Amino acid sequence: GKSKVNCSPCNGQGLVRASRDVSVKIPAGVDNETKLRLVGQGNAGALGGPRGHLWVELKVANHPQFKREGADIHLDVPIPVSTAVLGGTVTIPTLSGEVNLKIPAGTQPNEKQAMRGKGIKQLKRSSKGNLYVHFKVQIPKNVSEKGKQLMEEFKEEEAASCSQANQSIFQKIQGFFTKAKEEQKRESESC
């Protein structure tokens, strides 16, 4: 009879365990746990059969400035009090480079502004998410004497304009109740 001789590297299986590098093209818009299937890049088939598929699960690293939420990204932008009050322009980073962003006068702390289409490309689509800029108003801890004097002047001006606004609101409320009393009086006279 014939004796069967096994190949020592494969032990008669026809397969040898080996590693190899595979190039993977990552499409724009992938997120954590996105799985990519690489057809024919998996293990060799048994007895000379076709190769299987290689599955790659992705982990996307956090960015130091941008916070991702699906296809939208968020960016905190510090601005001085003067810019929040008076308005101005600030240069901010985006995924496609720096842009100048106009900040409207009267911007409130933590107010956000949307920049349409400046987010991440959506997977398998041509559209992009939005970039949301969150304004972080910086209050100085140390103020010069001149700065204190200017803030005191601003405080007085602010108090005057606020009291006028409050008077206007008070007058509206008073007018509402006066009208209501007059209508009530007319209704009681007509009965």
Rosetta silent file (secondary structure, phi, psi, omega in degrees, C-alpha in Angstrom):
SEQUENCE: GKSKVNCSPCNGQGLVRASRDVSVKIPAGVDNETKLRLVGQGNAGALGGPRGHLWVELKVANHPQFKREGADIHLDVPIPVSTAVLGGTVTIPTLSGEVNLKIPAGTQPNEKQAMRGKGIKQLKRSSKGNLYVHFKVQIPKNVSEKGKQLMEEFKEEEAASCSQANQSIFQKIQGFFTKAKEEQKRESESC
SCORE:     score description
SCORE:     0.000 S_00000001
   1 L     0.000  166.598  177.651    0.000    0.000    0.000 S_00000001
   2 L   -88.313  141.754  174.154    0.652    3.636   -0.284 S_00000001
   3 L  -101.343  141.728 -179.476    1.531    5.675    2.772 S_00000001
   4 L   -89.621  127.115  179.175    0.053    9.130    3.168 S_00000001
   5 L  -111.786  122.144  177.627    2.624   11.891    3.838 S_00000001
   6 L   -87.340  140.961  174.481    1.370   15.153    5.334 S_00000001
   7 L   -69.530  129.257 -175.691    3.020   18.445    4.443 S_00000001
   8 L   -67.355  -38.897 -179.997    4.555   19.728    7.669 S_00000001
   9 L   -65.656  -35.070 -175.207    3.675   23.460    7.247 S_00000001
  10 L  -107.921   -5.749 -179.841   -0.030   22.793    6.560 S_00000001
  11 L    57.251   31.512  177.428   -0.484   19.441    8.244 S_00000001
  12 L    81.427    5.269 -178.057   -2.313   18.176    5.179 S_00000001
  13 L   -87.692  -17.796 -178.036   -4.976   20.912    5.299 S_00000001
  14 L    80.988    6.819  179.729   -3.751   22.798    2.245 S_00000001
  15 L  -129.565  142.529  176.061   -3.666   26.036    4.270 S_00000001
  16 L  -123.908  131.467  179.586   -0.835   27.829    6.041 S_00000001
  17 L   -72.752  127.267  179.280   -1.491   30.480    8.701 S_00000001
  18 L  -153.667  156.934  175.870    0.115   33.787    7.703 S_00000001
  19 L  -107.328  153.433  175.483   -0.454   37.515    8.150 S_00000001
  20 L  -151.631  156.501  177.668   -0.508   40.101    5.423 S_00000001
  21 L   -85.807  139.688  178.754   -1.159   43.802    5.096 S_00000001
  22 L  -126.567  132.610  176.952   -4.374   44.871    3.433 S_00000001
  23 L   -84.500  132.902 -178.415   -5.076   48.366    2.145 S_00000001
  24 L  -124.266  126.642  175.539   -8.491   49.717    3.174 S_00000001
  25 L   -90.942  118.641 -178.386  -10.150   52.750    1.608 S_00000001
  26 L   -91.945  117.678  179.731  -12.152   54.528    4.323 S_00000001
  27 L   -73.676  150.496  178.029  -15.176   56.345    2.852 S_00000001
  28 L   -63.290  140.321  174.999  -16.030   59.853    4.072 S_00000001
  29 L    97.523    0.319  179.705  -18.695   59.977    6.764 S_00000001
  30 L   -67.037  156.642  179.723  -17.939   56.760    8.647 S_00000001
  31 L  -134.103 -179.828  177.362  -18.578   56.735   12.384 S_00000001
  32 L   -54.909  141.116  176.607  -17.823   54.456   15.324 S_00000001
  33 L    68.472   12.204  171.392  -18.779   50.834   14.756 S_00000001
  34 L   -67.679  134.871  179.777  -19.138   51.266   10.978 S_00000001
  35 E  -110.544  130.979  177.414  -18.310   47.884    9.429 S_00000001
  36 E  -110.774  135.539  178.068  -16.592   47.608    6.050 S_00000001
  37 E  -105.285  122.199  177.101  -16.631   44.355    4.055 S_00000001
  38 E  -104.265  102.432 -175.266  -13.577   43.650    1.937 S_00000001
  39 L   -64.596  130.571  175.699  -14.665   41.036   -0.585 S_00000001
  40 L    71.740   14.100 -179.131  -12.141   38.236   -1.171 S_00000001
  41 L  -108.459    5.586 -179.157   -9.671   39.598    1.399 S_00000001
  42 L   -86.160 -154.616 -179.330  -10.449   37.113    4.181 S_00000001
  43 L   -66.061  152.848  176.817   -9.049   33.660    4.882 S_00000001
  44 L   -67.014  148.701 -179.952   -8.164   31.332    2.028 S_00000001
  45 L   -75.480  152.541  178.742  -10.830   28.787    1.146 S_00000001
  46 H   -69.310  143.957  177.363  -10.456   25.150    2.108 S_00000001
  47 H    51.495   42.668  176.005   -9.091   22.773   -0.537 S_00000001
  48 H    80.382   11.159  179.415   -8.315   25.605   -2.964 S_00000001
  49 L   -71.756  172.216 -177.814  -11.731   27.285   -2.617 S_00000001
  50 L   -68.795  155.283  177.885  -12.218   31.070   -2.918 S_00000001
  51 L   -66.751  152.228  174.916  -11.123   33.438   -0.176 S_00000001
  52 L   -83.420 -169.198 -179.720  -13.686   34.651    2.323 S_00000001
  53 L  -102.016  148.922  176.171  -14.464   38.273    3.192 S_00000001
  54 E  -104.622  126.474  177.660  -12.603   40.428    5.695 S_00000001
  55 E  -103.860  130.482  179.785  -14.762   42.574    7.988 S_00000001
  56 E  -118.684  121.981  176.277  -13.229   45.726    9.463 S_00000001
  57 E  -100.541  129.668 -173.871  -14.969   47.539   12.347 S_00000001
  58 L   -95.823  145.911  172.146  -13.930   51.181   12.683 S_00000001
  59 L  -123.518  118.219 -177.813  -13.250   53.230   15.799 S_00000001
  60 L   -94.472  126.255 -179.614  -13.171   56.987   15.153 S_00000001
  61 L   -72.406  149.545  175.356  -10.894   58.977   17.452 S_00000001
  62 L   -71.860  147.608  178.039  -12.207   62.085   19.219 S_00000001
  63 L   -94.214  144.484 -178.552  -11.017   65.444   17.897 S_00000001
  64 L   -67.548  -25.243 -178.152   -9.461   67.899   20.366 S_00000001
  65 L  -109.730  -42.012 -175.271  -11.657   70.832   19.187 S_00000001
  66 E   -92.499  141.763  173.569  -14.718   69.423   17.427 S_00000001
  67 E  -113.746  127.490 -174.398  -17.368   67.288   19.095 S_00000001
  68 E   -93.301  141.674  174.864  -19.257   65.011   16.736 S_00000001
  69 E  -141.225   87.831 -173.847  -22.983   64.283   16.813 S_00000001
  70 L    67.479 -125.638  178.730  -23.803   62.175   13.750 S_00000001
  71 L   -89.768   -7.155  178.813  -22.976   64.302   10.697 S_00000001
  72 E   -91.871  150.195  174.881  -23.069   67.521   12.769 S_00000001
  73 E  -127.296  153.082 -178.232  -20.091   68.888   14.654 S_00000001
  74 E  -122.728  142.031 -178.496  -19.936   71.341   17.556 S_00000001
  75 E  -137.024  126.473  174.118  -17.209   73.864   18.331 S_00000001
  76 E   -87.088  128.203 -179.604  -16.814   76.024   21.447 S_00000001
  77 E  -123.023  115.464  176.939  -15.488   79.493   20.577 S_00000001
  78 E   -74.876  136.439  176.330  -14.365   81.832   23.360 S_00000001
  79 E  -134.640  147.249  177.626  -15.218   85.519   22.802 S_00000001
  80 E   -72.981  159.737  179.900  -14.554   88.576   24.970 S_00000001
  81 H   -55.095  -42.496 -177.549  -17.436   90.444   26.639 S_00000001
  82 H   -60.173  -38.387  178.821  -16.917   93.416   24.316 S_00000001
  83 H   -70.570  -37.459  178.100  -17.451   91.232   21.230 S_00000001
  84 H   -63.122  -39.754 -177.459  -20.567   89.663   22.767 S_00000001
  85 H   -78.120  -48.677 -172.481  -22.020   93.120   23.436 S_00000001
  86 H   -92.334  -18.163 -173.931  -20.855   95.034   20.356 S_00000001
  87 L    87.153  172.217 -179.464  -20.543   92.222   17.806 S_00000001
  88 E   164.772 -162.406 -179.539  -17.511   91.516   15.670 S_00000001
  89 E  -131.446  141.258  177.661  -15.739   88.891   13.638 S_00000001
  90 E  -133.323  143.370  176.739  -13.768   85.864   14.775 S_00000001
  91 E   -90.582  126.029 -179.109  -11.661   83.409   12.760 S_00000001
  92 E  -126.405  153.055  175.242  -12.662   79.814   13.442 S_00000001
  93 E   -80.142  145.614  170.244  -11.455   76.440   12.184 S_00000001
  94 E  -130.377  176.528  178.976  -13.740   74.292   10.039 S_00000001
  95 L   -67.868  -20.760 -178.472  -13.118   70.909    8.414 S_00000001
  96 L  -108.275   14.602  179.266  -12.300   72.706    5.153 S_00000001
  97 E   119.883  177.059 -178.001  -10.055   75.451    6.602 S_00000001
  98 E   -77.063  145.275  175.697  -10.397   78.670    8.570 S_00000001
  99 E  -137.037  155.086  174.615  -13.306   81.062    8.000 S_00000001
 100 E   -91.327  126.936 -178.003  -14.293   84.451    9.396 S_00000001
 101 E  -113.699  128.055  178.892  -17.556   84.269   11.321 S_00000001
 102 E   -81.595  129.044  178.233  -19.624   87.372   12.036 S_00000001
 103 E  -105.086  120.431 -178.275  -20.832   87.586   15.624 S_00000001
 104 L   -71.243  150.410  175.190  -23.996   89.683   16.020 S_00000001
 105 L   -60.568  142.550  178.964  -24.217   92.393   18.701 S_00000001
 106 L    83.285   18.792  178.745  -25.958   91.168   21.834 S_00000001
 107 L   -65.423  130.446 -177.680  -24.708   87.577   21.582 S_00000001
 108 L   -91.129  155.764  176.143  -25.590   85.737   24.793 S_00000001
 109 L   -58.228  137.696  179.766  -23.351   83.240   26.645 S_00000001
 110 L    67.361    8.342  174.469  -23.696   79.723   25.182 S_00000001
 111 L   -65.330  148.085 -179.956  -25.696   81.046   22.227 S_00000001
 112 E  -124.003  153.275  179.674  -25.038   78.963   19.131 S_00000001
 113 E  -128.836  132.849 -178.208  -24.852   79.746   15.448 S_00000001
 114 E   -93.902  135.732  172.784  -25.280   77.136   12.705 S_00000001
 115 E  -113.180  100.440 -174.467  -23.029   77.008    9.661 S_00000001
 116 L   -62.889  135.152  175.675  -24.997   74.920    7.162 S_00000001
 117 L    73.749   11.088 -179.933  -23.066   72.270    5.229 S_00000001
 118 L  -103.081   13.874  179.338  -19.838   72.747    7.235 S_00000001
 119 L   -94.045 -147.821 -175.864  -20.143   69.440    9.107 S_00000001
 120 L   -92.944  141.793  176.953  -19.204   65.898    8.159 S_00000001
 121 E   -62.752  136.604  178.684  -20.162   64.317    4.828 S_00000001
 122 L   -79.295  137.301 -177.579  -22.963   61.854    5.331 S_00000001
 123 L   -59.195  128.841  178.512  -22.071   58.251    4.510 S_00000001
 124 L    62.786   24.207  176.301  -23.278   57.235    1.025 S_00000001
 125 L  -137.822  163.739  178.796  -24.793   60.708    0.421 S_00000001
 126 L   -93.427  -11.559 -177.094  -23.564   63.925   -1.114 S_00000001
 127 L   -83.077  160.144  178.789  -24.905   66.147    1.693 S_00000001
 128 E  -121.351  157.312  175.350  -22.997   67.319    4.754 S_00000001
 129 L   -76.437 -169.661 -178.517  -24.039   68.007    8.323 S_00000001
 130 L  -109.813  157.489  171.889  -23.788   71.380   10.039 S_00000001
 131 E  -104.956  121.866  177.759  -21.147   73.033   12.190 S_00000001
 132 E  -104.251  119.115  179.876  -22.639   74.518   15.361 S_00000001
 133 E   -96.899  121.734  178.996  -20.539   77.260   16.928 S_00000001
 134 E  -104.030  119.159 -177.416  -21.185   77.736   20.666 S_00000001
 135 E   -83.863  125.078  178.046  -20.075   81.146   21.952 S_00000001
 136 E  -110.069  102.320 -177.418  -18.357   81.063   25.336 S_00000001
 137 E   -74.043  124.858 -178.487  -18.280   84.626   26.683 S_00000001
 138 E   -94.012  120.574  177.218  -15.097   85.179   28.668 S_00000001
 139 L   -96.015  122.180 -178.644  -15.476   87.345   31.766 S_00000001
 140 L   -68.929  141.705  177.107  -12.126   88.854   32.801 S_00000001
 141 L   -86.452  -33.750  179.278  -10.986   88.152   36.370 S_00000001
 142 L  -115.655  123.734 -177.934   -8.572   91.062   36.500 S_00000001
 143 L  -121.247  134.835  178.402   -9.738   94.431   35.198 S_00000001
 144 L   -67.936  166.978  178.389   -7.579   97.567   34.903 S_00000001
 145 H   -60.558  -42.208  179.064   -8.670  100.829   36.550 S_00000001
 146 H   -64.148  -41.332  177.962   -9.662  102.232   33.152 S_00000001
 147 H   -61.301  -41.830  177.914  -11.612   99.048   32.403 S_00000001
 148 H   -62.330  -43.610 -179.521  -13.437   99.346   35.747 S_00000001
 149 H   -61.665  -44.999  179.029  -14.302  102.975   35.016 S_00000001
 150 H   -64.212  -38.629  178.599  -15.661  102.071   31.570 S_00000001
 151 H   -66.918  -36.958  176.839  -17.678   99.188   33.028 S_00000001
 152 H   -62.728  -42.287  177.168  -19.171  101.535   35.665 S_00000001
 153 H   -62.954  -42.546  178.591  -20.231  103.918   32.884 S_00000001
 154 H   -62.778  -41.837 -179.722  -21.695  100.998   30.963 S_00000001
 155 H   -59.423  -43.285  178.714  -23.512   99.813   34.097 S_00000001
 156 H   -64.555  -44.399  179.187  -25.166  103.246   34.525 S_00000001
 157 H   -62.949  -42.180 -179.873  -26.180  103.355   30.857 S_00000001
 158 H   -63.834  -42.195  179.516  -27.490   99.813   31.077 S_00000001
 159 H   -62.366  -40.345  179.761  -29.551  100.607   34.201 S_00000001
 160 H   -64.678  -45.830 -178.228  -31.153  103.601   32.456 S_00000001
 161 H   -70.418  -32.961  178.135  -32.106  101.608   29.348 S_00000001
 162 H   -69.472  -38.548 -179.354  -33.379   98.683   31.443 S_00000001
 163 H   -67.835  -34.610  175.694  -35.571  100.928   33.571 S_00000001
 164 H   -64.741  -42.326  179.381  -37.105  102.416   30.388 S_00000001
 165 H   -64.863  -41.459  179.297  -37.793   98.910   29.081 S_00000001
 166 H   -65.537  -39.011  177.442  -39.285   97.887   32.423 S_00000001
 167 H   -62.425  -42.337 -179.867  -41.484  101.000   32.447 S_00000001
 168 H   -60.668  -43.477  178.586  -42.676  100.157   28.952 S_00000001
 169 H   -64.683  -44.043  179.927  -43.601   96.619   30.059 S_00000001
 170 H   -60.542  -42.473  179.245  -45.288   97.994   33.189 S_00000001
 171 H   -63.061  -39.150  178.583  -47.306  100.438   31.074 S_00000001
 172 H   -64.146  -44.104  179.592  -48.448   97.609   28.785 S_00000001
 173 H   -64.526  -44.103  179.368  -49.562   95.502   31.746 S_00000001
 174 H   -60.934  -43.819  178.590  -51.294   98.485   33.326 S_00000001
 175 H   -60.239  -39.490  178.675  -53.047   99.236   30.014 S_00000001
 176 H   -60.870  -47.387 -178.973  -54.256   95.635   29.782 S_00000001
 177 H   -68.446  -34.992  177.664  -55.842   95.776   33.244 S_00000001
 178 H   -63.057  -45.549  178.054  -57.362   99.210   32.571 S_00000001
 179 H   -60.569  -43.841 -178.312  -58.992   97.872   29.379 S_00000001
 180 H   -61.987  -41.352  179.144  -60.244   94.804   31.223 S_00000001
 181 H   -64.987  -42.573  179.732  -61.806   96.968   33.960 S_00000001
 182 H   -62.672  -42.669  178.631  -63.475   99.216   31.368 S_00000001
 183 H   -65.007  -40.326 -179.986  -64.920   96.211   29.518 S_00000001
 184 H   -64.330  -39.705  179.726  -66.128   94.709   32.773 S_00000001
 185 H   -64.385  -44.257  179.823  -67.760   98.060   33.710 S_00000001
 186 H   -63.120  -40.671  179.317  -69.499   98.259   30.294 S_00000001
 187 H   -64.007  -39.926 -178.681  -70.790   94.714   30.610 S_00000001
 188 H   -72.031  -30.847  178.077  -72.225   95.395   34.079 S_00000001
 189 H   -72.630  -31.097 -177.242  -73.878   98.631   32.853 S_00000001
 190 H   -79.417  -13.226 -179.232  -75.528   96.857   29.921 S_00000001
 191 L   -79.906    0.000    0.000  -77.213   94.233   32.128 S_00000001
